CSV table of C-alpha atoms in Angstrom, one decimal:
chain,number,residue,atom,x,y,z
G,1,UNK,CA,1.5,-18.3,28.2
G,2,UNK,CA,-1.3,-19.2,26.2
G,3,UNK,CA,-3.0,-15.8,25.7
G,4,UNK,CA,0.9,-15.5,24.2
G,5,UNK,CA,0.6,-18.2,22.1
G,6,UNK,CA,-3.2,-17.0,21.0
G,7,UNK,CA,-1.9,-13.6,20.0
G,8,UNK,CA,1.4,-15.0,17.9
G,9,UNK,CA,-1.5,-17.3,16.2
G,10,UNK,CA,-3.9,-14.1,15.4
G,11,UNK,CA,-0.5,-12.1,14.5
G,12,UNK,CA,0.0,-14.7,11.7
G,13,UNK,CA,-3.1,-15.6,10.5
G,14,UNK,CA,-3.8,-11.6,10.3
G,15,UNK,CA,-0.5,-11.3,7.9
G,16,UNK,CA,-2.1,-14.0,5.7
G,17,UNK,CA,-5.5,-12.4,5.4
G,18,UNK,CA,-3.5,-9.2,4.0
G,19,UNK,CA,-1.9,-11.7,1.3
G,20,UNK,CA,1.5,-11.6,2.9
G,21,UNK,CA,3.5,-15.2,2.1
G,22,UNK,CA,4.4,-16.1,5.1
G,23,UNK,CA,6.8,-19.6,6.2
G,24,UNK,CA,6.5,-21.4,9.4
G,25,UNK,CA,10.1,-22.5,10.5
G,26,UNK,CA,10.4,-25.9,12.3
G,27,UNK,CA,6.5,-25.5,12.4
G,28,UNK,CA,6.3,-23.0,15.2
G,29,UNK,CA,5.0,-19.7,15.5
G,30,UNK,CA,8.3,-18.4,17.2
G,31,UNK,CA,10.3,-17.8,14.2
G,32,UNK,CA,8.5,-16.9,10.5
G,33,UNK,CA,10.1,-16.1,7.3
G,34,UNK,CA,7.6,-13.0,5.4
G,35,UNK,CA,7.8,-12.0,2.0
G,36,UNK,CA,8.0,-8.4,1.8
G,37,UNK,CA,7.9,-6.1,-1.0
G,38,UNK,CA,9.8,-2.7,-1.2
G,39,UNK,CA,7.6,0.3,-0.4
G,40,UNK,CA,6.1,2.4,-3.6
G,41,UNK,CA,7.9,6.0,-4.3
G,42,UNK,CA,10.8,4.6,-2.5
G,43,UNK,CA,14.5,3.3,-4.0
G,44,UNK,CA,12.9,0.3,-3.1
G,45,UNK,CA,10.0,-0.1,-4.9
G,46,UNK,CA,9.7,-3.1,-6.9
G,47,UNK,CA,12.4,-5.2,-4.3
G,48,UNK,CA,10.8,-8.2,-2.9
G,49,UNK,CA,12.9,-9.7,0.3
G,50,UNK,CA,12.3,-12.4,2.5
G,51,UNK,CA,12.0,-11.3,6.0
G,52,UNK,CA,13.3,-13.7,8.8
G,53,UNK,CA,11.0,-12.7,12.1
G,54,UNK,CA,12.1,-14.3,15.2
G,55,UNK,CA,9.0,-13.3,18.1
G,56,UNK,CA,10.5,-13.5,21.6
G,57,UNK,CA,9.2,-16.0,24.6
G,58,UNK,CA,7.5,-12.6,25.8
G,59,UNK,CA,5.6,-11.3,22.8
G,60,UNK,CA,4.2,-8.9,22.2
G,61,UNK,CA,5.6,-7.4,25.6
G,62,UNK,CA,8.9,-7.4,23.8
G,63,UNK,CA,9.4,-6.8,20.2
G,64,UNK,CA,10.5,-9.2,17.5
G,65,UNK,CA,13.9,-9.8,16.2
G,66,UNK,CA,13.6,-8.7,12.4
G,67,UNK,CA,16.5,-9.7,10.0
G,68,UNK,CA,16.5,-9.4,5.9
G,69,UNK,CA,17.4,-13.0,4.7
G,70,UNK,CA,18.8,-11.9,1.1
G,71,UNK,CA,20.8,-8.5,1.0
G,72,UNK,CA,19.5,-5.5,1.0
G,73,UNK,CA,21.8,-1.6,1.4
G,74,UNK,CA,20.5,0.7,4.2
G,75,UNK,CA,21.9,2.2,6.7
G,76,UNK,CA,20.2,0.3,9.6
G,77,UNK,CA,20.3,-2.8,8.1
G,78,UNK,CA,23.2,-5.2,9.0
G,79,UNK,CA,24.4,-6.1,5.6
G,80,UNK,CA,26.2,-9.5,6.5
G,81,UNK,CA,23.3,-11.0,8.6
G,82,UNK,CA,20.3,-9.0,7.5
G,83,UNK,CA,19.1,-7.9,11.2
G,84,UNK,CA,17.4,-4.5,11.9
G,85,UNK,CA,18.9,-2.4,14.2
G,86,UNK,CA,16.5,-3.4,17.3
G,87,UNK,CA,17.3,0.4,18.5
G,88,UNK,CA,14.8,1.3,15.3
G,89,UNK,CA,11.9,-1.1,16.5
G,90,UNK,CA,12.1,-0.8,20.1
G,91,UNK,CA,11.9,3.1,20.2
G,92,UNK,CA,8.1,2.8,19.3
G,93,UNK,CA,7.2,-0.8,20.4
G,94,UNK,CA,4.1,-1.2,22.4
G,95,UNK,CA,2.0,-4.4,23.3
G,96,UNK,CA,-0.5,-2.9,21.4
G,97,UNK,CA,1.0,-3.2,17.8
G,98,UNK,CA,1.4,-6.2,15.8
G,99,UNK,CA,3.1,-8.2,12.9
G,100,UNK,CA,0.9,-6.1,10.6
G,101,UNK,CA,2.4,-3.4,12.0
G,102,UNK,CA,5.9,-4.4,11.5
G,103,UNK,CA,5.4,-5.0,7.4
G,104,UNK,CA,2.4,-1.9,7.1
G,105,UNK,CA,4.1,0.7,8.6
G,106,UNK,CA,7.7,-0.1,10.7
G,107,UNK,CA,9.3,-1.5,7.5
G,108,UNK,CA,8.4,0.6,4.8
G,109,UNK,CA,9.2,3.7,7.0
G,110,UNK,CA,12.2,2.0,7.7
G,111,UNK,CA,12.9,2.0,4.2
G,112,UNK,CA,11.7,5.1,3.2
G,113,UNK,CA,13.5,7.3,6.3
G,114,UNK,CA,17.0,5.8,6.7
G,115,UNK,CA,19.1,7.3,9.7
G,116,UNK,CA,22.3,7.2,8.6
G,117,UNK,CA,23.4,9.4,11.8
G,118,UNK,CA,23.2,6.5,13.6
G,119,UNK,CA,24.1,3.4,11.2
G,120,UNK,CA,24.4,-0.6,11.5
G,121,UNK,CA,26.1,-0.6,8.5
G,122,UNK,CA,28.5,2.3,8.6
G,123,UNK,CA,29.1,2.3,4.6
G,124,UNK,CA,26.1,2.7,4.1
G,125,UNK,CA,25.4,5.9,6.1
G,126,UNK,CA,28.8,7.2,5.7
G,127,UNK,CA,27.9,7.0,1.5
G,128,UNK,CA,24.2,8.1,1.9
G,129,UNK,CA,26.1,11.6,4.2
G,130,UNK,CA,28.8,11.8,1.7
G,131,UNK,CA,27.3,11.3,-1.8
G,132,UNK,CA,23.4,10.6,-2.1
G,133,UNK,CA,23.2,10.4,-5.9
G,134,UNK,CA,25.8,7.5,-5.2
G,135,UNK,CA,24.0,6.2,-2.8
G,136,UNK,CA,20.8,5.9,-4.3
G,137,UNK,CA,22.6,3.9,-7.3
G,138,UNK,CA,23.8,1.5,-5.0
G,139,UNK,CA,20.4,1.1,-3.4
G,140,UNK,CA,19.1,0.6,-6.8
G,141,UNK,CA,21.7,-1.6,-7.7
G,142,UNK,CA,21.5,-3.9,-4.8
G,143,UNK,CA,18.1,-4.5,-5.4
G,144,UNK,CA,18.0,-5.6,-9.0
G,145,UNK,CA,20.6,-7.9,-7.9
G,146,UNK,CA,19.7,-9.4,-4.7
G,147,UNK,CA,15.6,-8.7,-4.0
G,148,UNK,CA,13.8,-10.5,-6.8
G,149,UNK,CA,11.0,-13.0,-6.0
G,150,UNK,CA,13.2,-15.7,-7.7
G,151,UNK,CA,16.5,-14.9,-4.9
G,152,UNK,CA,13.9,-15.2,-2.3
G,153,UNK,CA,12.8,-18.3,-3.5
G,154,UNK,CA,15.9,-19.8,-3.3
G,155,UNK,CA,17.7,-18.4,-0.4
G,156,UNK,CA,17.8,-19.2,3.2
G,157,UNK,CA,18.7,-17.9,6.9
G,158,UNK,CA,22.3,-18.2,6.3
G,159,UNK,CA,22.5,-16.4,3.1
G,160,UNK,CA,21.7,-16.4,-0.6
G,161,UNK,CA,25.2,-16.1,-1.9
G,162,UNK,CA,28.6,-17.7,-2.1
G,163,UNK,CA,31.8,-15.6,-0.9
G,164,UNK,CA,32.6,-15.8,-5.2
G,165,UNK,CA,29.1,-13.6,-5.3
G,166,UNK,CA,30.7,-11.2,-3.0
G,167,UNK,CA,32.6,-8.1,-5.0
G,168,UNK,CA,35.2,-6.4,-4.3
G,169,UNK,CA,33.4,-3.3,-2.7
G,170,UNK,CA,31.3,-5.5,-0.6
G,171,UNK,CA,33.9,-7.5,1.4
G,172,UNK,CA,35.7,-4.3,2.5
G,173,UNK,CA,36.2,-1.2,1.4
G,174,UNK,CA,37.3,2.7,1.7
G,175,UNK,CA,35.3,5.2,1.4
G,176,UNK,CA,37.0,6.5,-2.4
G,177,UNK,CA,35.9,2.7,-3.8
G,178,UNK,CA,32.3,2.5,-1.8
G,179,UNK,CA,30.4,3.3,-5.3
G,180,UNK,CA,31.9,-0.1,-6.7
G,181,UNK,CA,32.4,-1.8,-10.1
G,182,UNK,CA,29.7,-2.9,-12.3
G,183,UNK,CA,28.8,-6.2,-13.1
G,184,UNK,CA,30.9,-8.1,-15.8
């Protein structure tokens, strides 16, 4: 256990040296909040989210729990809680990688190679299939709305919105009114 507890402390500590912000929660190493910034040359780019990271008893023999903590649209992204699709993480996990891993290389590629063959939000891949142009705009959209340094700032585990923040499109909707309204 304590070589466990060593590594979760270098893990960290290695995510500040690369100037990640990074949020101790209940002032453990089990469960950290990241600030993560969309990918460059991506839909992305220029997003900022906070990143809730839950590391399991077993880490890094198992892989951690990732969830988005203000919205983001994807695919493999659960858009009511945030979490990853563990299927995504777990394919390639090995002892050997690390949190630096998981913001350098799992989640940008997340972000810049969505699967929507195989979505955790089903809108999302059925309108990334259907109509990419649409999709991209909604990406786009999303982002300028809910992934700015100032939502993150504000927000927490159980969400950054009210159910009054939620639209129309977002709450439930068919495939013909997935592109949505624009804002008032």
């Amino acid at each position: 256990m304590s070589s466990q507890s060593k590594r979760r402390e270098m893990d960290v500590t290695n995510l500040m040296m690369h100037d990640y912000t990074v949020e101790m929660i209940n002032d453990g190493l089990n469960e950290i909040n990241v600030e993560f910034h969309g990918p460059k040359e991506s839909l992305y780019e220029g997003g900022v989210w906070k990143v809730h990271v839950r590391l399991p008893d077993t880490y890094p023999y198992k892989s951690p729990s990732i969830a988005f903590v203000n919205k983001i649209y994807h695919p493999n992204v659960n858009e009511r809680s945030g979490s990853v699709c563990l299927d995504v993480i777990n394919q390639s996990w090995s002892p050997t990688f690390d949190l630096l891993n998981v913001f350098e290389v799992f989640l940008p590629q997340l972000l810049l190679d969505p699967n929507p063959s195989h979505p955790f939000n089903r809108d999302a891949g059925a309108l990334m299939m259907k109509d990419r142009k649409l999709y991209d705009q909604k990406v786009k959209e999303y982002c300028e709305r809910y992934a700015k340094k100032e939502t993150i700032t504000n927000s927490t585990l159980e969400g950054e919105c009210n159910d009054e923040d939620i639209s129309d499109e977002e709450s439930g909707s068919s495939d013909d009114d997935i592109a949505g309204h624009g804002d008032p």
